[in-house]
PDB file of C-alpha atoms in Angstrom:
ATOM      1  CA  MET A   1      -4.705  22.257 -23.868  1.00 59.00           C
ATOM      2  CA  ALA A   2      -5.878  20.320 -26.841  1.00 71.00           C
ATOM      3  CA  THR A   3      -9.215  18.652 -26.772  1.00 79.00           C
ATOM      4  CA  LEU A   4      -9.625  14.991 -27.243  1.00 76.00           C
ATOM      5  CA  SER A   5     -10.648  15.531 -30.758  1.00 80.00           C
ATOM      6  CA  GLU A   6      -7.856  17.880 -31.694  1.00 82.00           C
ATOM      7  CA  LEU A   7      -5.525  14.829 -29.813  1.00 82.00           C
ATOM      8  CA  ALA A   8      -7.233  12.402 -32.251  1.00 84.00           C
ATOM      9  CA  ARG A   9      -6.568  14.378 -35.250  1.00 84.00           C
ATOM     10  CA  LEU A  10      -2.968  15.232 -34.545  1.00 81.00           C
ATOM     11  CA  GLY A  11      -2.336  11.373 -34.511  1.00 84.00           C
ATOM     12  CA  PHE A  12      -2.565  10.677 -30.778  1.00 85.00           C
ATOM     13  CA  LEU A  13      -3.964   7.121 -29.703  1.00 83.00           C
ATOM     14  CA  ASP A  14      -4.080   7.330 -25.991  1.00 82.00           C
ATOM     15  CA  LEU A  15      -6.610  10.292 -25.914  1.00 83.00           C
ATOM     16  CA  GLU A  16      -7.593   9.813 -22.147  1.00 82.00           C
ATOM     17  CA  GLY A  17      -3.978   9.507 -20.597  1.00 86.00           C
ATOM     18  CA  THR A  18      -2.473  11.986 -23.117  1.00 90.00           C
ATOM     19  CA  ILE A  19      -3.433  15.119 -21.342  1.00 89.00           C
ATOM     20  CA  GLY A  20      -2.114  13.553 -18.117  1.00 90.00           C
ATOM     21  CA  LYS A  21       1.145  12.765 -19.740  1.00 93.00           C
ATOM     22  CA  LEU A  22       1.523  16.339 -21.066  1.00 91.00           C
ATOM     23  CA  ASP A  23       0.755  17.797 -17.622  1.00 92.00           C
ATOM     24  CA  ALA A  24       3.408  15.273 -16.045  1.00 95.00           C
ATOM     25  CA  LEU A  25       5.966  16.162 -18.549  1.00 95.00           C
ATOM     26  CA  VAL A  26       5.506  19.876 -17.893  1.00 94.00           C
ATOM     27  CA  LYS A  27       5.995  19.146 -13.980  1.00 95.00           C
ATOM     28  CA  LYS A  28       9.229  17.394 -14.943  1.00 95.00           C
ATOM     29  CA  VAL A  29      10.707  20.054 -17.495  1.00 95.00           C
ATOM     30  CA  GLY A  30       8.955  22.950 -16.972  1.00 94.00           C
ATOM     31  CA  ASP A  31       7.628  25.332 -19.794  1.00 92.00           C
ATOM     32  CA  SER A  32       9.801  23.598 -22.188  1.00 93.00           C
ATOM     33  CA  GLY A  33       7.310  20.696 -22.063  1.00 91.00           C
ATOM     34  CA  ARG A  34       4.640  22.947 -23.244  1.00 91.00           C
ATOM     35  CA  SER A  35       6.618  24.218 -26.249  1.00 92.00           C
ATOM     36  CA  ALA A  36       7.620  20.484 -27.074  1.00 92.00           C
ATOM     37  CA  PHE A  37       4.024  19.501 -27.786  1.00 91.00           C
ATOM     38  CA  ALA A  38       4.128  21.169 -31.405  1.00 92.00           C
ATOM     39  CA  ALA A  39       7.026  18.717 -32.428  1.00 95.00           C
ATOM     40  CA  ILE A  40       5.444  15.892 -30.501  1.00 94.00           C
ATOM     41  CA  SER A  41       2.416  16.171 -32.566  1.00 93.00           C
ATOM     42  CA  GLN A  42       4.425  15.946 -35.941  1.00 94.00           C
ATOM     43  CA  ALA A  43       6.241  12.883 -34.802  1.00 95.00           C
ATOM     44  CA  ALA A  44       5.743   9.790 -36.790  1.00 95.00           C
ATOM     45  CA  SER A  45       4.265   8.484 -33.492  1.00 95.00           C
ATOM     46  CA  PRO A  46       3.201  11.240 -30.998  1.00 93.00           C
ATOM     47  CA  ASP A  47       2.311   8.538 -28.413  1.00 94.00           C
ATOM     48  CA  GLN A  48       5.611   6.893 -28.513  1.00 96.00           C
ATOM     49  CA  ALA A  49       7.545  10.296 -28.723  1.00 97.00           C
ATOM     50  CA  LEU A  50       5.606  11.509 -25.632  1.00 96.00           C
ATOM     51  CA  ASN A  51       6.065   8.308 -23.640  1.00 96.00           C
ATOM     52  CA  GLY A  52       9.939   8.421 -24.684  1.00 98.00           C
ATOM     53  CA  LEU A  53      10.466  11.801 -23.232  1.00 97.00           C
ATOM     54  CA  LEU A  54       8.695  11.034 -19.929  1.00 97.00           C
ATOM     55  CA  ASP A  55      10.752   7.952 -19.731  1.00 98.00           C
ATOM     56  CA  LEU A  56      14.237   9.859 -20.634  1.00 98.00           C
ATOM     57  CA  SER A  57      13.386  12.652 -18.213  1.00 97.00           C
ATOM     58  CA  ASP A  58      12.918  10.049 -15.385  1.00 97.00           C
ATOM     59  CA  ILE A  59      16.735   9.077 -16.219  1.00 97.00           C
ATOM     60  CA  ASP A  60      18.311  12.239 -16.909  1.00 97.00           C
ATOM     61  CA  VAL A  61      16.056  15.198 -16.362  1.00 97.00           C
ATOM     62  CA  LYS A  62      18.580  17.766 -16.578  1.00 96.00           C
ATOM     63  CA  ALA A  63      19.775  16.496 -20.363  1.00 97.00           C
ATOM     64  CA  VAL A  64      16.216  16.353 -21.367  1.00 98.00           C
ATOM     65  CA  LYS A  65      15.217  19.835 -20.300  1.00 97.00           C
ATOM     66  CA  LYS A  66      18.230  21.242 -22.237  1.00 97.00           C
ATOM     67  CA  LEU A  67      17.268  19.865 -25.265  1.00 98.00           C
ATOM     68  CA  LEU A  68      13.796  21.071 -25.193  1.00 97.00           C
ATOM     69  CA  SER A  69      14.761  24.486 -24.327  1.00 95.00           C
ATOM     70  CA  LYS A  70      15.889  25.007 -28.085  1.00 96.00           C
ATOM     71  CA  GLN A  71      13.443  24.328 -30.715  1.00 96.00           C
ATOM     72  CA  PRO A  72      16.086  22.706 -33.067  1.00 96.00           C
ATOM     73  CA  SER A  73      17.441  20.347 -30.409  1.00 97.00           C
ATOM     74  CA  ALA A  74      13.841  19.501 -29.265  1.00 97.00           C
ATOM     75  CA  GLU A  75      12.845  18.416 -32.707  1.00 97.00           C
ATOM     76  CA  ARG A  76      15.914  16.620 -33.428  1.00 98.00           C
ATOM     77  CA  LEU A  77      15.271  14.571 -30.124  1.00 98.00           C
ATOM     78  CA  ILE A  78      11.210  14.073 -30.308  1.00 98.00           C
ATOM     79  CA  LEU A  79      11.208  13.273 -33.909  1.00 98.00           C
ATOM     80  CA  THR A  80      13.687  10.643 -33.617  1.00 98.00           C
ATOM     81  CA  ILE A  81      12.325   8.999 -30.656  1.00 98.00           C
ATOM     82  CA  GLY A  82       8.858   9.345 -32.242  1.00 97.00           C
ATOM     83  CA  ALA A  83      10.242   7.554 -35.279  1.00 97.00           C
ATOM     84  CA  SER A  84      12.179   4.616 -33.632  1.00 97.00           C
ATOM     85  CA  SER A  85      11.326   2.317 -30.333  1.00 97.00           C
ATOM     86  CA  ALA A  86      14.502   0.678 -30.645  1.00 97.00           C
ATOM     87  CA  LEU A  87      16.296   4.073 -30.370  1.00 98.00           C
ATOM     88  CA  ILE A  88      14.530   4.852 -27.052  1.00 98.00           C
ATOM     89  CA  ASP A  89      15.633   1.520 -25.816  1.00 98.00           C
ATOM     90  CA  PHE A  90      19.304   2.829 -26.516  1.00 98.00           C
ATOM     91  CA  LEU A  91      18.871   5.763 -24.906  1.00 98.00           C
ATOM     92  CA  ARG A  92      17.494   4.259 -22.015  1.00 98.00           C
ATOM     93  CA  ARG A  93      20.567   1.864 -21.754  1.00 98.00           C
ATOM     94  CA  HIS A  94      23.059   4.669 -22.470  1.00 98.00           C
ATOM     95  CA  PRO A  95      21.553   8.140 -21.287  1.00 98.00           C
ATOM     96  CA  GLN A  96      24.706   9.669 -21.851  1.00 98.00           C
ATOM     97  CA  SER A  97      24.022   9.546 -25.608  1.00 98.00           C
ATOM     98  CA  ILE A  98      21.000  11.757 -25.182  1.00 98.00           C
ATOM     99  CA  ALA A  99      23.669  14.876 -25.483  1.00 97.00           C
ATOM    100  CA  LEU A 100      24.168  13.678 -29.002  1.00 97.00           C
ATOM    101  CA  PHE A 101      21.013  15.400 -29.980  1.00 98.00           C
ATOM    102  CA  GLU A 102      22.532  19.043 -28.904  1.00 97.00           C
ATOM    103  CA  LYS A 103      24.354  19.960 -32.120  1.00 94.00           C
ATOM    104  CA  GLU A 104      23.045  19.778 -35.616  1.00 92.00           C
ATOM    105  CA  THR A 105      24.935  17.189 -37.685  1.00 87.00           C
ATOM    106  CA  ALA A 106      25.661  16.348 -41.382  1.00 92.00           C
ATOM    107  CA  LEU A 107      25.656  13.092 -42.902  1.00 97.00           C
ATOM    108  CA  PRO A 108      28.959  11.294 -42.185  1.00 96.00           C
ATOM    109  CA  ASN A 109      31.239   9.980 -44.972  1.00 95.00           C
ATOM    110  CA  ARG A 110      32.622   6.574 -44.627  1.00 96.00           C
ATOM    111  CA  GLU A 111      36.386   8.075 -43.374  1.00 96.00           C
ATOM    112  CA  GLN A 112      34.484   9.802 -40.758  1.00 97.00           C
ATOM    113  CA  LEU A 113      32.681   6.741 -39.613  1.00 98.00           C
ATOM    114  CA  ASP A 114      35.923   4.466 -39.669  1.00 97.00           C
ATOM    115  CA  ALA A 115      37.241   7.258 -37.440  1.00 97.00           C
ATOM    116  CA  PHE A 116      34.732   7.055 -34.809  1.00 97.00           C
ATOM    117  CA  PHE A 117      35.202   3.146 -34.804  1.00 98.00           C
ATOM    118  CA  SER A 118      39.020   3.414 -34.268  1.00 97.00           C
ATOM    119  CA  PRO A 119      39.097   3.808 -30.729  1.00 96.00           C
ATOM    120  CA  VAL A 120      36.774   0.716 -29.936  1.00 95.00           C
ATOM    121  CA  VAL A 121      39.245  -1.430 -31.642  1.00 96.00           C
ATOM    122  CA  ALA A 122      42.663   0.486 -31.065  1.00 94.00           C
ATOM    123  CA  ASP A 123      43.332  -1.340 -27.778  1.00 91.00           C
ATOM    124  CA  ILE A 124      41.042  -4.418 -27.312  1.00 95.00           C
ATOM    125  CA  ALA A 125      40.901  -5.944 -23.818  1.00 92.00           C
ATOM    126  CA  SER A 126      38.428  -8.516 -24.427  1.00 96.00           C
ATOM    127  CA  THR A 127      36.108  -9.962 -27.090  1.00 96.00           C
ATOM    128  CA  GLU A 128      32.855  -9.035 -25.188  1.00 97.00           C
ATOM    129  CA  ALA A 129      33.850  -5.431 -24.530  1.00 97.00           C
ATOM    130  CA  ALA A 130      34.976  -4.863 -28.269  1.00 98.00           C
ATOM    131  CA  TRP A 131      31.757  -6.219 -29.618  1.00 98.00           C
ATOM    132  CA  VAL A 132      29.719  -4.050 -26.978  1.00 98.00           C
ATOM    133  CA  GLY A 133      31.755  -0.942 -28.012  1.00 98.00           C
ATOM    134  CA  ILE A 134      31.222  -1.508 -31.707  1.00 99.00           C
ATOM    135  CA  ARG A 135      27.521  -1.667 -31.426  1.00 99.00           C
ATOM    136  CA  ILE A 136      27.413   1.357 -29.119  1.00 99.00           C
ATOM    137  CA  CYS A 137      29.281   3.245 -31.562  1.00 98.00           C
ATOM    138  CA  TYR A 138      27.067   2.048 -34.508  1.00 99.00           C
ATOM    139  CA  ARG A 139      23.975   3.198 -32.685  1.00 98.00           C
ATOM    140  CA  GLU A 140      25.370   6.508 -31.631  1.00 98.00           C
ATOM    141  CA  GLN A 141      26.088   7.238 -35.462  1.00 98.00           C
ATOM    142  CA  LEU A 142      22.558   5.654 -36.218  1.00 98.00           C
ATOM    143  CA  LEU A 143      21.149   8.252 -33.685  1.00 98.00           C
ATOM    144  CA  LYS A 144      22.783  11.121 -35.917  1.00 98.00           C
ATOM    145  CA  ILE A 145      21.720   9.848 -39.304  1.00 98.00           C
ATOM    146  CA  ALA A 146      18.231   9.424 -38.195  1.00 98.00           C
ATOM    147  CA  ALA A 147      18.120  12.775 -36.337  1.00 98.00           C
ATOM    148  CA  PHE A 148      19.056  14.464 -39.728  1.00 98.00           C
ATOM    149  CA  ASP A 149      16.734  12.376 -41.505  1.00 98.00           C
ATOM    150  CA  VAL A 150      13.471  12.984 -39.889  1.00 97.00           C
ATOM    151  CA  THR A 151      14.208  16.805 -39.336  1.00 97.00           C
ATOM    152  CA  ALA A 152      15.045  17.244 -43.171  1.00 96.00           C
ATOM    153  CA  LYS A 153      12.821  19.631 -44.897  1.00 94.00           C
ATOM    154  CA  ASP A 154      12.618  17.424 -48.235  1.00 96.00           C
ATOM    155  CA  SER A 155      12.683  13.662 -46.985  1.00 93.00           C
ATOM    156  CA  GLN A 156      12.822  12.445 -50.390  1.00 95.00           C
ATOM    157  CA  ALA A 157      15.639  14.982 -51.548  1.00 97.00           C
ATOM    158  CA  VAL A 158      17.687  13.414 -48.738  1.00 97.00           C
ATOM    159  CA  MET A 159      16.843   9.741 -48.978  1.00 97.00           C
ATOM    160  CA  PRO A 160      19.733   8.877 -51.315  1.00 97.00           C
ATOM    161  CA  GLY A 161      22.330  10.568 -48.931  1.00 97.00           C
ATOM    162  CA  VAL A 162      20.879   8.731 -45.845  1.00 98.00           C
ATOM    163  CA  ALA A 163      20.608   5.460 -47.204  1.00 97.00           C
ATOM    164  CA  ALA A 164      24.233   5.906 -48.535  1.00 97.00           C
ATOM    165  CA  ALA A 165      25.270   6.587 -44.790  1.00 98.00           C
ATOM    166  CA  LEU A 166      23.493   3.742 -43.544  1.00 98.00           C
ATOM    167  CA  ALA A 167      25.397   1.451 -45.984  1.00 97.00           C
ATOM    168  CA  ASP A 168      28.703   3.274 -45.010  1.00 98.00           C
ATOM    169  CA  LEU A 169      27.916   2.716 -41.449  1.00 98.00           C
ATOM    170  CA  ALA A 170      27.349  -0.793 -41.692  1.00 98.00           C
ATOM    171  CA  GLY A 171      30.725  -1.037 -43.884  1.00 97.00           C
ATOM    172  CA  ALA A 172      32.687   0.578 -40.800  1.00 98.00           C
ATOM    173  CA  ALA A 173      31.013  -1.735 -38.379  1.00 98.00           C
ATOM    174  CA  VAL A 174      31.797  -4.668 -40.450  1.00 98.00           C
ATOM    175  CA  GLU A 175      35.475  -3.521 -40.687  1.00 98.00           C
ATOM    176  CA  ALA A 176      35.646  -2.681 -36.977  1.00 98.00           C
ATOM    177  CA  GLY A 177      34.269  -6.340 -36.408  1.00 98.00           C
ATOM    178  CA  LEU A 178      36.962  -7.694 -38.579  1.00 98.00           C
ATOM    179  CA  LYS A 179      39.716  -6.007 -36.642  1.00 98.00           C
ATOM    180  CA  VAL A 180      38.166  -7.805 -33.590  1.00 98.00           C
ATOM    181  CA  ALA A 181      38.432 -10.898 -35.316  1.00 97.00           C
ATOM    182  CA  ARG A 182      41.999 -10.662 -36.423  1.00 97.00           C
ATOM    183  CA  TRP A 183      42.894  -9.700 -32.586  1.00 97.00           C
ATOM    184  CA  GLU A 184      40.885 -13.003 -31.474  1.00 96.00           C
ATOM    185  CA  LEU A 185      42.831 -15.265 -33.791  1.00 96.00           C
ATOM    186  CA  THR A 186      46.189 -13.919 -32.709  1.00 94.00           C
ATOM    187  CA  ALA A 187      45.605 -13.011 -28.946  1.00 93.00           C
ATOM    188  CA  LEU A 188      43.393 -16.106 -28.208  1.00 88.00           C
ATOM    189  CA  THR A 189      43.489 -19.800 -28.775  1.00 86.00           C
ATOM    190  CA  ASP A 190      39.613 -20.307 -28.255  1.00 85.00           C
ATOM    191  CA  HIS A 191      39.092 -20.401 -32.249  1.00 81.00           C
ATOM    192  CA  GLY A 192      42.336 -22.372 -33.256  1.00 83.00           C
ATOM    193  CA  VAL A 193      46.138 -21.598 -32.924  1.00 85.00           C
ATOM    194  CA  PHE A 194      47.380 -19.389 -35.663  1.00 93.00           C
ATOM    195  CA  GLU A 195      50.602 -17.386 -35.933  1.00 94.00           C
ATOM    196  CA  ALA A 196      50.223 -13.681 -35.728  1.00 95.00           C
ATOM    197  CA  SER A 197      52.199 -13.714 -39.295  1.00 96.00           C
ATOM    198  CA  GLU A 198      49.484 -16.160 -40.616  1.00 97.00           C
ATOM    199  CA  VAL A 199      46.654 -14.105 -39.783  1.00 97.00           C
ATOM    200  CA  ALA A 200      48.596 -11.015 -41.115  1.00 96.00           C
ATOM    201  CA  ASN A 201      49.013 -12.755 -44.398  1.00 97.00           C
ATOM    202  CA  THR A 202      45.562 -13.653 -45.092  1.00 98.00           C
ATOM    203  CA  ARG A 203      43.708 -11.338 -47.122  1.00 98.00           C
ATOM    204  CA  LEU A 204      40.266 -10.999 -46.636  1.00 98.00           C
ATOM    205  CA  ALA A 205      37.548  -8.779 -48.685  1.00 97.00           C
ATOM    206  CA  VAL A 206      34.106  -8.233 -47.688  1.00 97.00           C
ATOM    207  CA  ILE A 207      32.115  -7.242 -50.465  1.00 95.00           C
ATOM    208  CA  ALA A 208      28.893  -5.764 -49.942  1.00 94.00           C
ATOM    209  CA  MET A 209      26.099  -6.890 -52.138  1.00 92.00           C
ATOM    210  CA  GLY A 210      22.407  -6.109 -52.325  1.00 88.00           C
ATOM    211  CA  LYS A 211      21.425  -3.080 -50.612  1.00 91.00           C
ATOM    212  CA  CYS A 212      24.331  -2.315 -49.001  1.00 91.00           C
ATOM    213  CA  GLY A 213      26.503  -2.784 -51.860  1.00 90.00           C
ATOM    214  CA  ALA A 214      24.328  -0.454 -53.903  1.00 92.00           C
ATOM    215  CA  ARG A 215      24.413   2.053 -50.861  1.00 93.00           C
ATOM    216  CA  GLU A 216      20.856   2.114 -50.281  1.00 93.00           C
ATOM    217  CA  LEU A 217      20.501   0.370 -47.145  1.00 94.00           C
ATOM    218  CA  ASN A 218      17.579   1.177 -45.107  1.00 94.00           C
ATOM    219  CA  TYR A 219      17.234   1.296 -40.981  1.00 95.00           C
ATOM    220  CA  ILE A 220      16.288  -2.431 -40.321  1.00 90.00           C
ATOM    221  CA  SER A 221      18.148  -4.440 -43.245  1.00 89.00           C
ATOM    222  CA  ASP A 222      20.402  -7.238 -42.812  1.00 92.00           C
ATOM    223  CA  VAL A 223      23.883  -6.835 -44.717  1.00 95.00           C
ATOM    224  CA  ASP A 224      24.238  -9.042 -47.958  1.00 94.00           C
ATOM    225  CA  VAL A 225      27.881 -10.107 -48.413  1.00 95.00           C
ATOM    226  CA  ILE A 226      30.643 -11.998 -50.563  1.00 94.00           C
ATOM    227  CA  PHE A 227      33.707 -13.087 -48.786  1.00 96.00           C
ATOM    228  CA  VAL A 228      37.017 -13.178 -50.965  1.00 96.00           C
ATOM    229  CA  ALA A 229      40.105 -14.231 -49.602  1.00 97.00           C
ATOM    230  CA  GLU A 230      43.646 -15.326 -50.732  1.00 96.00           C
ATOM    231  CA  PRO A 231      47.349 -15.827 -49.275  1.00 97.00           C
ATOM    232  CA  SER A 232      49.935 -13.281 -49.175  1.00 94.00           C
ATOM    233  CA  GLY A 233      53.476 -14.070 -48.746  1.00 91.00           C
ATOM    234  CA  GLU A 234      54.327 -17.722 -48.597  1.00 92.00           C
ATOM    235  CA  LEU A 235      51.127 -18.485 -46.650  1.00 95.00           C
ATOM    236  CA  GLU A 236      49.675 -21.752 -48.050  1.00 96.00           C
ATOM    237  CA  SER A 237      46.177 -21.240 -49.827  1.00 96.00           C
ATOM    238  CA  SER A 238      44.542 -23.925 -47.761  1.00 96.00           C
ATOM    239  CA  ARG A 239      45.709 -22.322 -44.616  1.00 96.00           C
ATOM    240  CA  ALA A 240      44.641 -18.697 -45.617  1.00 97.00           C
ATOM    241  CA  LEU A 241      41.135 -20.110 -46.335  1.00 97.00           C
ATOM    242  CA  GLU A 242      41.016 -21.867 -42.989  1.00 97.00           C
ATOM    243  CA  ILE A 243      41.969 -18.428 -41.263  1.00 97.00           C
ATOM    244  CA  ALA A 244      39.628 -16.378 -43.844  1.00 98.00           C
ATOM    245  CA  THR A 245      36.600 -18.599 -42.573  1.00 97.00           C
ATOM    246  CA  ARG A 246      37.194 -18.190 -38.874  1.00 97.00           C
ATOM    247  CA  LEU A 247      37.992 -14.493 -39.530  1.00 98.00           C
ATOM    248  CA  ALA A 248      34.410 -14.251 -41.316  1.00 98.00           C
ATOM    249  CA  THR A 249      32.594 -16.302 -38.898  1.00 97.00           C
ATOM    250  CA  ARG A 250      33.970 -14.429 -35.821  1.00 97.00           C
ATOM    251  CA  MET A 251      32.970 -10.807 -37.727  1.00 98.00           C
ATOM    252  CA  MET A 252      29.847 -11.964 -38.172  1.00 98.00           C
ATOM    253  CA  ARG A 253      29.290 -13.009 -34.439  1.00 98.00           C
ATOM    254  CA  ALA A 254      30.583  -9.523 -33.481  1.00 98.00           C
ATOM    255  CA  MET A 255      27.424  -8.261 -35.268  1.00 98.00           C
ATOM    256  CA  ASP A 256      24.880 -10.551 -34.053  1.00 97.00           C
ATOM    257  CA  ALA A 257      26.050 -12.471 -31.242  1.00 97.00           C
ATOM    258  CA  ASN A 258      24.608 -12.282 -27.694  1.00 96.00           C
ATOM    259  CA  ALA A 259      26.069  -9.690 -25.538  1.00 97.00           C
ATOM    260  CA  PRO A 260      25.181  -7.157 -23.046  1.00 97.00           C
ATOM    261  CA  GLU A 261      24.357  -4.555 -25.972  1.00 98.00           C
ATOM    262  CA  PRO A 262      21.863  -6.250 -28.273  1.00 98.00           C
ATOM    263  CA  ALA A 263      22.698  -7.552 -31.779  1.00 98.00           C
ATOM    264  CA  LEU A 264      22.889  -5.119 -34.701  1.00 98.00           C
ATOM    265  CA  TRP A 265      21.960  -7.322 -37.727  1.00 96.00           C
ATOM    266  CA  GLN A 266      22.637 -10.528 -39.625  1.00 95.00           C
ATOM    267  CA  VAL A 267      25.485 -10.349 -42.023  1.00 96.00           C
ATOM    268  CA  ASP A 268      24.290 -12.750 -44.612  1.00 94.00           C
ATOM    269  CA  PRO A 269      26.812 -14.682 -46.937  1.00 93.00           C
ATOM    270  CA  ASN A 270      24.134 -16.699 -48.533  1.00 88.00           C
ATOM    271  CA  LEU A 271      22.886 -14.215 -51.379  1.00 73.00           C
ATOM    272  CA  ARG A 272      22.873 -15.993 -54.635  1.00 64.00           C
ATOM    273  CA  PRO A 273      23.624 -13.047 -56.940  1.00 57.00           C
ATOM    274  CA  GLU A 274      22.578 -13.910 -60.785  1.00 51.00           C
TER     275      GLU A 274
END
């Protein structure tokens, strides 16, 4: 067992409580709790990693024990939750996602990310359900990207790829949100009465700017965009602009409106490029 001075050297802040918490972890998950100490001490916040393990063990001890039984999966879980309290909160809300740490994953490309979101918006039952589905899907993919990032041997070398994956993930979420918005305008009358053909003939491009447009997004940035719309077919330009405005507004709400699953980030159309 580490001494208080050793715990302090390793980055723990709750020195008095840590020893008791480590004992509690071993009681919950067995000897794998002891072997997890090395990864816990390497986390960005060892206290947060340990507290997160205890919380998640209370929710699904079998899943946590399985991950801790193997060093690679233990490191993916521990280093990720030691880096992000928001992802711990997500796992508390959706403990089934703990299993995502079982397998090592590569950074996804945009096509793969679009495929992950596709089932969420394939058969929409309600606006709220679709928003929740998009946000859960986003955070599940964020877990994988974060796990890849924090376990990389050379964090500087993988940084450009991680930033690009985060930008692609944001783009895929926006695309999914736009599909929900198109469904809303054709299936509901809450936001105006529009013919399905009118919505289909409204072309709307969401152009990523700033960090997202440069594919160097970070984990907690908003997404700067420019909207460009035009009609197709025989649709009047004024009608297309009206519909495009509603589509853009509803898409932004899919990202940041109140819902059972918390908001992702703000889509900001107010960037003023020089």
